[in-house]
Amino acid sequence: MQWLTSRQAAQRLGVKVPTVYAYVSRDLLHSQRTPDGRHSRFDADEVEALALRGRPRRASRPQSLDIQIETRITEITGHTIRFRGHDALSLARTQSFEQVAELIWTGSSTASQATWRGEVIDVAATRLGDRMRLVAAHAAVAGAAVGADRRLDDVSVIATGRRLVATLIESLPILGDGRCPRLVLPEGAALRGTLAGRLWARLTPRRPTPALMATLNAALVLLAEHEMAASTLAARVAASTRAGVHGVVAAGMGTLSGPLHGGESERVRRLLHNVAGEGMPQVVDQALDRYGRLPGFGQVLYPDGDPRAALLLEMLRASGRYPVLDVVDELCALAHRRHLPPPNVDLALAALGLVGGMPADAGEAIFIPARVVGWLAHAMEEYNERPLRFRPRAIYVGVGVGVGVGVGVGVGVGVGVEPGFRAGGSSRHRAALRFEHDE
């Protein structure tokens, strides 16, 4: 039998510790004393059953603000992800990141591989994510000087997007011998000068096997777009004000900088690192106590498991024998035994970083240039909508009163939104903003 502390039970149920004991008094839960008689403990299976029945507050209310925005870019149904109608997992195996970016932006992908050119912007920052944010800020200043952000047509946005993504990568310092690894795709020639290869040369001095190079490319593809994640909503709001490429990217980057979005894989790295010294059960208990969940596990759209994580971990296992993958498998098995959610893409990013000998924050450096593609795709879509259409209303609750979220007007939206929030078009998919950890 697996036991939970009162704090762990409260976190799983989404309530305060006193409420857990209220459930005991109402015979909804049963507690036992620990062997030393000092604390209460709870059967993990009974706590999970209560959570799934929906009695606790958190289980009985929505996990997201259902702001529905129609899009032609990405469709997520069940455990299938499609970019412009194409299976994203298949694209991750068979096409370069650049080719998939063109598909996401334009709806078509060319067989030829064009090299995206950027520039090197030297900034003073140690962390990779911070360095990329500073590079983007410098690029924004340079773009403003030539009026780049005033050009909102698709051709100009895409051209600026290619240059910005390449600049974000090329502005990282080169490690090792500086050679750019080739990307070998199934039934295709070896591609030279790809963004994945250039990024690899800046994340680790190690020379990759073809399989590892393909895994990094697949990670870029799978992170390029994920429907209406929090940073994408921020990018669309910026686009609705007719902010240009750099303003849209700044909005997305600011949101992505939160530890529950782009930086989550670093938490997973720390967790995997601590396992060697403290043991798996202890590390998991500490993570649950600290965060109320296990970093690298759980994704609101995929209750049965994140398909992006499954593919990347599969590709890593096929690339060679690495001890860290045994640790990952053990962690997944323990999480399953404890009825915790399945792994998500952050666990796969952390594993890729460890296998490749990359720094602890490498996951964010992979995430940022990849997701710029999705932000700009949504920006181009938003430029064709009515400007300034995002105008939620606040519900004033008075001074000293707890603040919550109210259900808004009758357009299927979780907060008040002006009429006309949804655009017409039966071919569009509705994407909803998630309100918890989501990549």
mmCIF file of C-alpha atoms in Angstrom, residues 146-310:
data_model
loop_
_atom_site.group_PDB
_atom_site.id
_atom_site.type_symbol
_atom_site.label_atom_id
_atom_site.label_comp_id
_atom_site.label_asym_id
_atom_site.label_seq_id
_atom_site.Cartn_x
_atom_site.Cartn_y
_atom_site.Cartn_z
ATOM 1 C CA VAL A 146 14.414 49.953 -40.528
ATOM 2 C CA GLY A 147 10.648 49.776 -39.993
ATOM 3 C CA ALA A 148 10.454 45.972 -40.016
ATOM 4 C CA ASP A 149 7.621 45.859 -37.478
ATOM 5 C CA ARG A 150 5.411 48.034 -39.632
ATOM 6 C CA ARG A 151 5.297 45.376 -42.354
ATOM 7 C CA LEU A 152 2.615 42.862 -41.350
ATOM 8 C CA ASP A 153 2.099 41.037 -44.653
ATOM 9 C CA ASP A 154 2.861 37.305 -44.636
ATOM 10 C CA VAL A 155 5.937 37.541 -46.853
ATOM 11 C CA SER A 156 7.595 40.127 -44.617
ATOM 12 C CA VAL A 157 6.641 38.356 -41.385
ATOM 13 C CA ILE A 158 8.044 35.038 -42.627
ATOM 14 C CA ALA A 159 11.281 36.608 -43.874
ATOM 15 C CA THR A 160 11.798 38.362 -40.527
ATOM 16 C CA GLY A 161 10.876 35.186 -38.675
ATOM 17 C CA ARG A 162 13.478 33.098 -40.513
ATOM 18 C CA ARG A 163 16.160 35.672 -39.791
ATOM 19 C CA LEU A 164 15.185 36.023 -36.120
ATOM 20 C CA VAL A 165 15.123 32.264 -35.429
ATOM 21 C CA ALA A 166 18.551 31.856 -37.048
ATOM 22 C CA THR A 167 19.876 34.843 -35.089
ATOM 23 C CA LEU A 168 18.658 33.419 -31.765
ATOM 24 C CA ILE A 169 20.622 30.243 -32.442
ATOM 25 C CA GLU A 170 23.738 31.741 -34.016
ATOM 26 C CA SER A 171 24.151 34.256 -31.172
ATOM 27 C CA LEU A 172 24.859 31.419 -28.734
ATOM 28 C CA PRO A 173 28.594 30.722 -28.359
ATOM 29 C CA ILE A 174 29.954 27.776 -30.332
ATOM 30 C CA LEU A 175 31.227 24.849 -28.263
ATOM 31 C CA GLY A 176 33.743 22.210 -29.227
ATOM 32 C CA ASP A 177 35.284 22.297 -32.695
ATOM 33 C CA GLY A 178 32.409 24.345 -34.109
ATOM 34 C CA ARG A 179 31.544 21.882 -36.848
ATOM 35 C CA CYS A 180 27.836 21.757 -37.702
ATOM 36 C CA PRO A 181 26.590 18.148 -37.577
ATOM 37 C CA ARG A 182 24.666 16.895 -40.573
ATOM 38 C CA LEU A 183 21.012 15.964 -40.272
ATOM 39 C CA VAL A 184 20.195 12.623 -41.866
ATOM 40 C CA LEU A 185 16.482 12.034 -42.455
ATOM 41 C CA PRO A 186 14.905 8.717 -43.453
ATOM 42 C CA GLU A 187 15.234 8.060 -47.182
ATOM 43 C CA GLY A 188 16.919 11.429 -47.635
ATOM 44 C CA ALA A 189 20.324 12.900 -48.162
ATOM 45 C CA ALA A 190 22.371 14.297 -45.312
ATOM 46 C CA LEU A 191 21.438 17.945 -44.811
ATOM 47 C CA ARG A 192 24.153 20.436 -43.976
ATOM 48 C CA GLY A 193 23.783 23.739 -42.150
ATOM 49 C CA THR A 194 20.392 22.981 -40.599
ATOM 50 C CA LEU A 195 19.156 24.912 -37.596
ATOM 51 C CA ALA A 196 19.196 21.693 -35.581
ATOM 52 C CA GLY A 197 22.851 21.139 -36.444
ATOM 53 C CA ARG A 198 23.809 24.721 -35.684
ATOM 54 C CA LEU A 199 21.952 24.560 -32.364
ATOM 55 C CA TRP A 200 23.659 21.286 -31.410
ATOM 56 C CA ALA A 201 27.086 22.871 -31.940
ATOM 57 C CA ARG A 202 26.096 25.577 -29.448
ATOM 58 C CA LEU A 203 24.586 23.345 -26.771
ATOM 59 C CA THR A 204 27.321 20.745 -26.369
ATOM 60 C CA PRO A 205 30.894 20.047 -27.511
ATOM 61 C CA ARG A 206 30.052 16.383 -28.072
ATOM 62 C CA ARG A 207 29.707 15.075 -31.597
ATOM 63 C CA PRO A 208 26.232 13.546 -32.020
ATOM 64 C CA THR A 209 25.319 10.284 -33.638
ATOM 65 C CA PRO A 210 22.912 10.647 -36.578
ATOM 66 C CA ALA A 211 20.150 9.332 -34.318
ATOM 67 C CA LEU A 212 20.763 12.000 -31.681
ATOM 68 C CA MET A 213 20.889 14.698 -34.337
ATOM 69 C CA ALA A 214 17.519 13.476 -35.628
ATOM 70 C CA THR A 215 16.129 13.564 -32.081
ATOM 71 C CA LEU A 216 17.081 17.222 -31.590
ATOM 72 C CA ASN A 217 15.490 18.075 -34.944
ATOM 73 C CA ALA A 218 12.346 16.185 -33.903
ATOM 74 C CA ALA A 219 12.242 18.128 -30.617
ATOM 75 C CA LEU A 220 12.343 21.423 -32.523
ATOM 76 C CA VAL A 221 9.526 20.240 -34.791
ATOM 77 C CA LEU A 222 7.305 19.075 -31.940
ATOM 78 C CA LEU A 223 7.856 22.250 -29.918
ATOM 79 C CA ALA A 224 7.271 24.583 -32.861
ATOM 80 C CA GLU A 225 3.545 24.799 -32.245
ATOM 81 C CA HIS A 226 1.083 23.468 -29.700
ATOM 82 C CA GLU A 227 -2.202 25.218 -30.346
ATOM 83 C CA MET A 228 -3.302 27.800 -27.747
ATOM 84 C CA ALA A 229 -0.653 27.523 -25.024
ATOM 85 C CA ALA A 230 -0.281 30.506 -22.698
ATOM 86 C CA SER A 231 2.609 32.100 -24.615
ATOM 87 C CA THR A 232 0.722 31.698 -27.891
ATOM 88 C CA LEU A 233 -2.307 33.490 -26.464
ATOM 89 C CA ALA A 234 -0.001 36.304 -25.358
ATOM 90 C CA ALA A 235 1.445 36.459 -28.882
ATOM 91 C CA ARG A 236 -2.016 36.620 -30.417
ATOM 92 C CA VAL A 237 -3.097 39.392 -28.047
ATOM 93 C CA ALA A 238 -0.023 41.364 -29.091
ATOM 94 C CA ALA A 239 -0.822 40.728 -32.760
ATOM 95 C CA SER A 240 -4.373 41.943 -32.199
ATOM 96 C CA THR A 241 -2.931 45.340 -31.285
ATOM 97 C CA ARG A 242 -0.995 45.132 -34.577
ATOM 98 C CA ALA A 243 2.342 44.691 -32.869
ATOM 99 C CA GLY A 244 4.920 43.510 -35.390
ATOM 100 C CA VAL A 245 7.126 40.419 -35.399
ATOM 101 C CA HIS A 246 9.401 41.535 -32.587
ATOM 102 C CA GLY A 247 6.547 42.716 -30.385
ATOM 103 C CA VAL A 248 4.735 39.417 -30.862
ATOM 104 C CA VAL A 249 7.880 37.440 -30.048
ATOM 105 C CA ALA A 250 8.565 39.597 -26.983
ATOM 106 C CA ALA A 251 5.054 38.877 -25.680
ATOM 107 C CA GLY A 252 5.540 35.159 -26.207
ATOM 108 C CA MET A 253 9.015 35.155 -24.679
ATOM 109 C CA GLY A 254 7.856 36.966 -21.570
ATOM 110 C CA THR A 255 5.196 34.338 -20.943
ATOM 111 C CA LEU A 256 7.523 31.488 -21.835
ATOM 112 C CA SER A 257 10.051 32.641 -19.231
ATOM 113 C CA GLY A 258 7.818 31.364 -16.419
ATOM 114 C CA PRO A 259 9.066 28.170 -14.758
ATOM 115 C CA LEU A 260 5.819 26.355 -15.578
ATOM 116 C CA HIS A 261 6.248 26.886 -19.319
ATOM 117 C CA GLY A 262 9.606 27.006 -21.100
ATOM 118 C CA GLY A 263 11.749 26.479 -18.007
ATOM 119 C CA GLU A 264 10.043 23.356 -16.658
ATOM 120 C CA SER A 265 12.629 20.957 -18.122
ATOM 121 C CA GLU A 266 15.302 22.472 -15.858
ATOM 122 C CA ARG A 267 13.278 21.372 -12.841
ATOM 123 C CA VAL A 268 13.225 17.882 -14.306
ATOM 124 C CA ARG A 269 16.998 17.995 -14.753
ATOM 125 C CA ARG A 270 17.431 18.814 -11.059
ATOM 126 C CA LEU A 271 15.085 15.994 -10.115
ATOM 127 C CA LEU A 272 17.005 13.447 -12.217
ATOM 128 C CA HIS A 273 20.308 14.737 -10.837
ATOM 129 C CA ASN A 274 19.139 14.346 -7.234
ATOM 130 C CA VAL A 275 18.077 10.736 -7.727
ATOM 131 C CA ALA A 276 21.673 9.480 -7.617
ATOM 132 C CA GLY A 277 22.333 10.993 -4.194
ATOM 133 C CA GLU A 278 19.005 10.631 -2.425
ATOM 134 C CA GLY A 279 17.122 7.769 -4.039
ATOM 135 C CA MET A 280 14.079 7.748 -6.291
ATOM 136 C CA PRO A 281 11.211 7.581 -3.738
ATOM 137 C CA GLN A 282 12.714 10.334 -1.598
ATOM 138 C CA VAL A 283 13.243 12.649 -4.562
ATOM 139 C CA VAL A 284 9.698 12.091 -5.784
ATOM 140 C CA ASP A 285 8.297 12.777 -2.305
ATOM 141 C CA GLN A 286 10.310 15.989 -2.070
ATOM 142 C CA ALA A 287 9.103 17.140 -5.486
ATOM 143 C CA LEU A 288 5.480 16.447 -4.585
ATOM 144 C CA ASP A 289 5.883 18.339 -1.312
ATOM 145 C CA ARG A 290 7.565 21.299 -3.008
ATOM 146 C CA TYR A 291 5.563 21.642 -6.216
ATOM 147 C CA GLY A 292 2.367 19.718 -5.527
ATOM 148 C CA ARG A 293 3.097 17.607 -8.612
ATOM 149 C CA LEU A 294 5.985 15.772 -10.236
ATOM 150 C CA PRO A 295 7.871 17.946 -12.754
ATOM 151 C CA GLY A 296 7.963 16.347 -16.184
ATOM 152 C CA PHE A 297 4.677 14.511 -15.643
ATOM 153 C CA GLY A 298 1.148 15.488 -16.578
ATOM 154 C CA GLN A 299 -0.189 17.466 -19.522
ATOM 155 C CA VAL A 300 -3.712 18.821 -19.460
ATOM 156 C CA LEU A 301 -4.430 17.856 -23.082
ATOM 157 C CA TYR A 302 -3.093 14.305 -22.763
ATOM 158 C CA PRO A 303 -4.380 12.465 -19.696
ATOM 159 C CA ASP A 304 -3.050 9.185 -21.110
ATOM 160 C CA GLY A 305 0.390 10.573 -21.900
ATOM 161 C CA ASP A 306 2.033 13.257 -24.037
ATOM 162 C CA PRO A 307 2.683 11.787 -27.522
ATOM 163 C CA ARG A 308 5.597 14.190 -28.025
ATOM 164 C CA ALA A 309 7.337 12.741 -24.976
ATOM 165 C CA ALA A 310 6.662 9.200 -26.123
#
